[in-house]
Coordinates of C-alpha atoms and ligand atoms in Angstrom, one line a residue:
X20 CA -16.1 -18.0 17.7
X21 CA -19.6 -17.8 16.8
X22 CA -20.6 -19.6 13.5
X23 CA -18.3 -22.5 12.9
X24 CA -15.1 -21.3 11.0
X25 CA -16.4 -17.4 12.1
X26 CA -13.8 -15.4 13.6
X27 CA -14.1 -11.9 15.3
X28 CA -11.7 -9.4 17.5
X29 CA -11.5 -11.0 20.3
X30 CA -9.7 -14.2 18.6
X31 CA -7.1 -11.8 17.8
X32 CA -4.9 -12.4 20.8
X33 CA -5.1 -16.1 19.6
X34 CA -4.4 -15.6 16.1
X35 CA -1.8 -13.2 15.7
X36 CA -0.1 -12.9 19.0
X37 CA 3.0 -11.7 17.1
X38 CA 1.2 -8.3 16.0
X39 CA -1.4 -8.1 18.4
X40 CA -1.3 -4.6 20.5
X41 CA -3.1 -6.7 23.2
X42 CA -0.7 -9.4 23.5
X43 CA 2.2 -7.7 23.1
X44 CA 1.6 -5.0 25.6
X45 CA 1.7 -1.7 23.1
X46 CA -1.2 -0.6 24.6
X47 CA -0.7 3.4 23.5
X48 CA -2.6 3.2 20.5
X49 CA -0.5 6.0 19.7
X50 CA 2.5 4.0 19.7
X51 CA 3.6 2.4 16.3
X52 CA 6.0 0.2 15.0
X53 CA 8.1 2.2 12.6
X54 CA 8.9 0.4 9.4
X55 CA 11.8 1.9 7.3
X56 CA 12.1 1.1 3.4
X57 CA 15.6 3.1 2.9
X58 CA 15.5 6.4 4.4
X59 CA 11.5 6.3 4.3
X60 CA 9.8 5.5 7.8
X61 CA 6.2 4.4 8.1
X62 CA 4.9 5.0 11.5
X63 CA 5.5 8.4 12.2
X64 CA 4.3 11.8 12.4
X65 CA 4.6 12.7 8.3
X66 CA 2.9 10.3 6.8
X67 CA 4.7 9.0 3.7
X68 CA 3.3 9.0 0.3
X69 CA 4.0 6.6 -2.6
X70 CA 3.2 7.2 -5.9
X71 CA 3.8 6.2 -9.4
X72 CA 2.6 4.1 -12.9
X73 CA -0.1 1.6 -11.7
X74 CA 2.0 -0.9 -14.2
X75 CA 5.5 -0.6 -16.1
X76 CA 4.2 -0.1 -19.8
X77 CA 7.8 1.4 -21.0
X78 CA 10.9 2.5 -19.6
X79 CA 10.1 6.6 -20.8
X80 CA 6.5 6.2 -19.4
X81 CA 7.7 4.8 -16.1
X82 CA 11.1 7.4 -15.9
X83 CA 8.7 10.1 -16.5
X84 CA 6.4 9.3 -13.7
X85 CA 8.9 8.9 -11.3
X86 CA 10.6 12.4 -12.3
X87 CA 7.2 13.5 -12.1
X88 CA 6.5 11.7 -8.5
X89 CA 9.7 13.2 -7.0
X90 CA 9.3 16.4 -8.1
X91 CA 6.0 16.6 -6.5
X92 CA 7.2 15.5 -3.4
X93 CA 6.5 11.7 -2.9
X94 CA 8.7 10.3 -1.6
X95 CA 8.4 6.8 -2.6
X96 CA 7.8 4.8 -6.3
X97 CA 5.3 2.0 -6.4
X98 CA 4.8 0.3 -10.1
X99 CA 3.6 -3.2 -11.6
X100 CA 5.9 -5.5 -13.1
X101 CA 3.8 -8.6 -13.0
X102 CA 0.2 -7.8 -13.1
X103 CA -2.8 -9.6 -11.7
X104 CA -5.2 -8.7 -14.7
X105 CA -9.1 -9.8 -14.6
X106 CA -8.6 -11.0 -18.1
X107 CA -5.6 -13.3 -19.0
X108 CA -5.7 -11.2 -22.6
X109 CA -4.7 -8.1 -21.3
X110 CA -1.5 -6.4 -20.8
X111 CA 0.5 -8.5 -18.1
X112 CA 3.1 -6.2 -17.1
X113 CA 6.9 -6.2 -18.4
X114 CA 7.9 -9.2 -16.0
X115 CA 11.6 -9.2 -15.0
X116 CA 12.3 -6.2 -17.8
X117 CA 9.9 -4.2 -15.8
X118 CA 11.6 -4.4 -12.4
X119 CA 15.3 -3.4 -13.8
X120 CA 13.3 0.0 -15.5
X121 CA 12.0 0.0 -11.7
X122 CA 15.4 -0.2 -10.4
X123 CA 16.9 2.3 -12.7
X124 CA 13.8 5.2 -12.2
X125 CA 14.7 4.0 -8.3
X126 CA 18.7 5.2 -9.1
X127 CA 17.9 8.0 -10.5
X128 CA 15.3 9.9 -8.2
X129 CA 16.4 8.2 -5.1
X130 CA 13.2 7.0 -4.6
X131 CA 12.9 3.7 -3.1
X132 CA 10.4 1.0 -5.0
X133 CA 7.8 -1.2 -3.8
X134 CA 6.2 -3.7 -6.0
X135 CA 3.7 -6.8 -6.4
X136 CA 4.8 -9.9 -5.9
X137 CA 2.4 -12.6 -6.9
X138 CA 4.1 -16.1 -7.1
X139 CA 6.5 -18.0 -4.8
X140 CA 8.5 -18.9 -7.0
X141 CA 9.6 -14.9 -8.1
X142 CA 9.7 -13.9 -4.6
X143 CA 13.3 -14.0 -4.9
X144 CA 13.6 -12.4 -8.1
X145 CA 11.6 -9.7 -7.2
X146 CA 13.4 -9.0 -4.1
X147 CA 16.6 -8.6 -5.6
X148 CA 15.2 -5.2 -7.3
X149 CA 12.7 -3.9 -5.2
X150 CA 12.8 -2.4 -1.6
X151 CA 9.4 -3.1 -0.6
X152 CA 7.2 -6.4 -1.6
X153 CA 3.7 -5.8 -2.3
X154 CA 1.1 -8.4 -1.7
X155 CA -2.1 -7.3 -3.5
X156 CA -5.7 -7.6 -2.8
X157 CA -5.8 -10.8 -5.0
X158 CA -2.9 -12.8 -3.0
X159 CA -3.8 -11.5 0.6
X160 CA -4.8 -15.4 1.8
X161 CA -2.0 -17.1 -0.7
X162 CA -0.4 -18.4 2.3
X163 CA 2.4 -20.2 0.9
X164 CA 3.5 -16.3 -0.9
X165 CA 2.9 -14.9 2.4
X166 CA 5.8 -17.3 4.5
X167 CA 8.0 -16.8 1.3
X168 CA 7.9 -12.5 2.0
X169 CA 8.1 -13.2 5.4
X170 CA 11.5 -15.7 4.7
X171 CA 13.2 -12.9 2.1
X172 CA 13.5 -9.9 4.8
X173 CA 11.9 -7.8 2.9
X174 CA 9.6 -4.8 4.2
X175 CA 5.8 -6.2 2.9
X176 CA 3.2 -3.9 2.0
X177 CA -0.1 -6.2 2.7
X178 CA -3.1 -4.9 0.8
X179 CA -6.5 -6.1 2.6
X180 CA -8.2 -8.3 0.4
X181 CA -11.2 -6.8 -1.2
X182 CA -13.3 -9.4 0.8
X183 CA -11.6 -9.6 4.0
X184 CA -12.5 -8.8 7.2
X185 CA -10.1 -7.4 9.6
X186 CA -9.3 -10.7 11.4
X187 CA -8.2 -12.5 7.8
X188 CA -6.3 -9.6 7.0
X189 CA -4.6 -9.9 10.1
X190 CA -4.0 -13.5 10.1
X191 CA -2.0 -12.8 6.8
X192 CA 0.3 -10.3 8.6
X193 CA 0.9 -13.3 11.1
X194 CA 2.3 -15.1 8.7
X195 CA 4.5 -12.9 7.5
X196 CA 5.8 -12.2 11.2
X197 CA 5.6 -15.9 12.1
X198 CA 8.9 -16.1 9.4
X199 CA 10.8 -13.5 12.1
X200 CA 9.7 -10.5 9.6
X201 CA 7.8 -7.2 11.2
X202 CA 8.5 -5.3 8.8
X203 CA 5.3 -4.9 7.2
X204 CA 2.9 -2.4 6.6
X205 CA -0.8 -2.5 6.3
X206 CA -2.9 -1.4 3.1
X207 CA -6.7 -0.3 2.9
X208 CA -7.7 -0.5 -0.6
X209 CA -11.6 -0.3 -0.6
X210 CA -13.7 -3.2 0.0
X211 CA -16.7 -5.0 -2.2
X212 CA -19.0 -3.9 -0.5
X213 CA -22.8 -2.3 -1.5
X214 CA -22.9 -0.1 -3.0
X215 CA -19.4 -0.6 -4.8
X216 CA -19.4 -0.4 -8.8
X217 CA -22.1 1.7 -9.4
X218 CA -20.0 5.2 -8.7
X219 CA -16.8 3.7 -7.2
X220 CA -14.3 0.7 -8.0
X221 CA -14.7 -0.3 -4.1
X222 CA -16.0 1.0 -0.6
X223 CA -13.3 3.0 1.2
X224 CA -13.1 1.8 4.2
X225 CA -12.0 4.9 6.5
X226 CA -13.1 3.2 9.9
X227 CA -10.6 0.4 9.7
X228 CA -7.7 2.5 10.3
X229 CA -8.8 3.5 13.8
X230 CA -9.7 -0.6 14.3
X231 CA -6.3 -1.7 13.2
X232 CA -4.6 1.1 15.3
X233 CA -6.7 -0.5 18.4
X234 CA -5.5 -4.1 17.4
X235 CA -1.7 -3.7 15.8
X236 CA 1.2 -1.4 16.1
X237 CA 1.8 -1.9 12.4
X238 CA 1.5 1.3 10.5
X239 CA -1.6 1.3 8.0
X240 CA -1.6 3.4 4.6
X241 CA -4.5 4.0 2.1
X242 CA -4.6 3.2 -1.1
X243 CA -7.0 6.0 -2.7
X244 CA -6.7 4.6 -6.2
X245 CA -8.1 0.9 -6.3
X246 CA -10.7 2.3 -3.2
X247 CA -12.6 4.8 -5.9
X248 CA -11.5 4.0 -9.2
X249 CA -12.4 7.3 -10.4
X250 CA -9.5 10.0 -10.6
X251 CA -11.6 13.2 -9.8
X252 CA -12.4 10.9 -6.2
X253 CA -8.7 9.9 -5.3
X254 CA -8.2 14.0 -4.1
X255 CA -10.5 14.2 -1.7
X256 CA -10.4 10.2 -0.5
X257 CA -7.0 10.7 0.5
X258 CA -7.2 14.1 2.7
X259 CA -9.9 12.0 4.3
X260 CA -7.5 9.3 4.8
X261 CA -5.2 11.3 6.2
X262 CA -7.7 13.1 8.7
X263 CA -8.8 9.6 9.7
X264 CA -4.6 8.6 11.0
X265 CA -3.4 6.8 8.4
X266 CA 0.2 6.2 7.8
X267 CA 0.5 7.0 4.3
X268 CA -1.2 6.7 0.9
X269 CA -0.1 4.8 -2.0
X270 CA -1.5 6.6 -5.3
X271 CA -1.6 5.7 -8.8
X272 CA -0.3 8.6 -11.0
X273 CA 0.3 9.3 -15.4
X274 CA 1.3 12.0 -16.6
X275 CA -0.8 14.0 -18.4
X276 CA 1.7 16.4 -20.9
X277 CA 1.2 16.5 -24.9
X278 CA 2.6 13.2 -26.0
X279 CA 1.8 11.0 -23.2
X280 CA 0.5 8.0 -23.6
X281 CA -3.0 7.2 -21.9
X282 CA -2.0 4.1 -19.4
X283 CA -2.8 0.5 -20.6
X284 CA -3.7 -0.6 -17.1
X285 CA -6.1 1.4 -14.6
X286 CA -6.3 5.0 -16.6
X287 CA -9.6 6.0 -15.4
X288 CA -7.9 6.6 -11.7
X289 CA -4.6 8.0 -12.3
X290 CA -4.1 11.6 -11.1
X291 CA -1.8 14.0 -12.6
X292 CA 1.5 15.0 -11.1
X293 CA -0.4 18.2 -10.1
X294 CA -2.8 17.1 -8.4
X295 CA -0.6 15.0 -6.6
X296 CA 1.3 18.0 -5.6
X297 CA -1.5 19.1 -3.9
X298 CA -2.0 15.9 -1.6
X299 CA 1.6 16.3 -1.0
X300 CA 1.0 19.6 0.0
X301 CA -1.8 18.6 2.2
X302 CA -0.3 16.4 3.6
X303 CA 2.4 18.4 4.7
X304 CA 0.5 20.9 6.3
X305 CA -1.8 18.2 8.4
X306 CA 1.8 16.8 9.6
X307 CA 2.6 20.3 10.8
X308 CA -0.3 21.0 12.9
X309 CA -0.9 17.2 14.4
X310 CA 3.0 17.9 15.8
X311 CA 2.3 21.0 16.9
X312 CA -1.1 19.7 18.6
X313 CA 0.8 17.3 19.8
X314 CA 3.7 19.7 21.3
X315 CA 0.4 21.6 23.3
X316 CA -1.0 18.7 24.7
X317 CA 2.8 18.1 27.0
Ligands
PEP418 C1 -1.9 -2.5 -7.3 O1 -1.7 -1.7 -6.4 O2 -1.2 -2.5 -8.3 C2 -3.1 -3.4 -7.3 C3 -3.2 -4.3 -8.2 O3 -3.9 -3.2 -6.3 P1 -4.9 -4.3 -5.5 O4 -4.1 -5.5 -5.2 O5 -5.3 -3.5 -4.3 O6 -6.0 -4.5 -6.4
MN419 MN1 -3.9 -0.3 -10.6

């Protein structure tokens, strides 16, 4: 500890033993926990890419997506039900109405869901229709949200606050694992940082992943979307993320066919299912040639 209340990497051991790589003895960096939502595994070779509506505006816009999503090839659906929203005017998200059209786009592609929680008291409502709990940006130091996700068994996707430093975000994850629950999986979703706002929503920040990999065996994914803000960045800020090791991405996607409506919440990021094709694609072909680098190197 340097400045009183200051905490750096090597307070890690002492305050998250539970996920530390240096405590716990993982010392392969190479070696991850694998986390399974369903039949999807974060942690391995093929990193896993979610995609969908950054909020449930209707049950067709939010169906289409997801048919949209799975035909690209993602092979998870993420979605806001209940909205953190800089303005308490704007569009809040459907609320419990929301999560059953979750549920039902969830039925019929086969996809399974992740989605934000962001109060204790609908942590257990939300858990009984999603299969992942997301704690955003907003919540990552809500403590008391944190040890109720950790109590409901559920997977966690943990987005790193958009002011945290890797110590705080990994004090959150110890809560979460101090209720007996590993199952959680890290998100970097751009930080405020200089120069952030003036071309992009956030900073990506790329080098974390290689820090958290050094610190945790908790899989890390990249969320391309809230990092840039802009949709003509989110292509090439997830091949980057994907070159750099991470686990997954997390992508916010509309569709873009006559008819459609523009999105409420977050428009001026969405891709189109097209484009996401592409990352899947990319994706796909990465995963191919890190195993067979892999298969050389024995
Ligand atoms: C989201 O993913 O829907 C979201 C609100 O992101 P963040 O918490 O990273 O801002
Ligand atoms: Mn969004």
């Amino acid at each position: 500890m340097s400045i009183a209340g200051n905490v750096g990497l090597a307070d890690l051991p002492r305050i998250c033993p539970l996920i530390s790589r240096r405590v716990q003895g993982r010392s392969d960096s190479a070696e991850t926990r694998v986390v399974q939502v369903g039949a999807v595994r974060f942690g391995e070779a093929r990193p896993v890419v979610i995609a969908g509506p950054c909020a449930v505006e209707s049950r067709e816009q939010t169906l289409a997506v997801a048919r949209a999503v799975k035909a690209a090839g993602a092979e998870m659906l993420r979605g806001g039900a209940f909205k953190p929203r800089t303005s308490p005017h704007d569009f809040q998200g459907l609320g419990e109405e929301g999560l059953k059209i979750l549920r039902e786009a969830s039925r019929e592609t086969g996809l399974p869901v992740v989605t934000e929680v962001m109060d204790t008291r609908l942590v257990e409502t939300v858990a009984k229709y999603a299969d992942m709990l997301q704690i955003g940006s907003r919540n990552m130091q809500n403590y008391p949200l944190l040890v109720e996700a950790g109590k409901s068994g559920k997977p966690v996707l943990l987005k790193r606050g958009m002011a945290a430093s890797l110590c705080e975000w990994l004090g959150a994850a110890e809560y979460i694992a101090k209720e007996g629950n590993l199952e959680i999986v890290l998100c970097e979703r751009g930080i405020r940082a200089f120069p952030a706002g003036e071309y992009s929503r956030n900073v990506l920040d790329l080098s974390v992943i290689p820090a958290i990999k050094a610190e945790t065996f908790l899989p890390v994914i990249v969320d391309p979307s809230h990092a840039t803000g802009v949709t003509r960045m989110v292509e090439g800020a997830s091949c980057a993320a994907i070159e750099y090791g991470s686990h997954g991405l997390i992508i916010e996607v509309a569709c873009d066919d006559a008819g459609a409506a523009r999105p409420m919440c977050d428009a001026a990021q969405a891709i189109n299912p097209e484009t996401l094709k592409r990352i899947v694609q990319f994706v796909d072909s990465h995963t191919e040639s890190r195993v067979m680098r892999k298969a050389h190197a024995v």
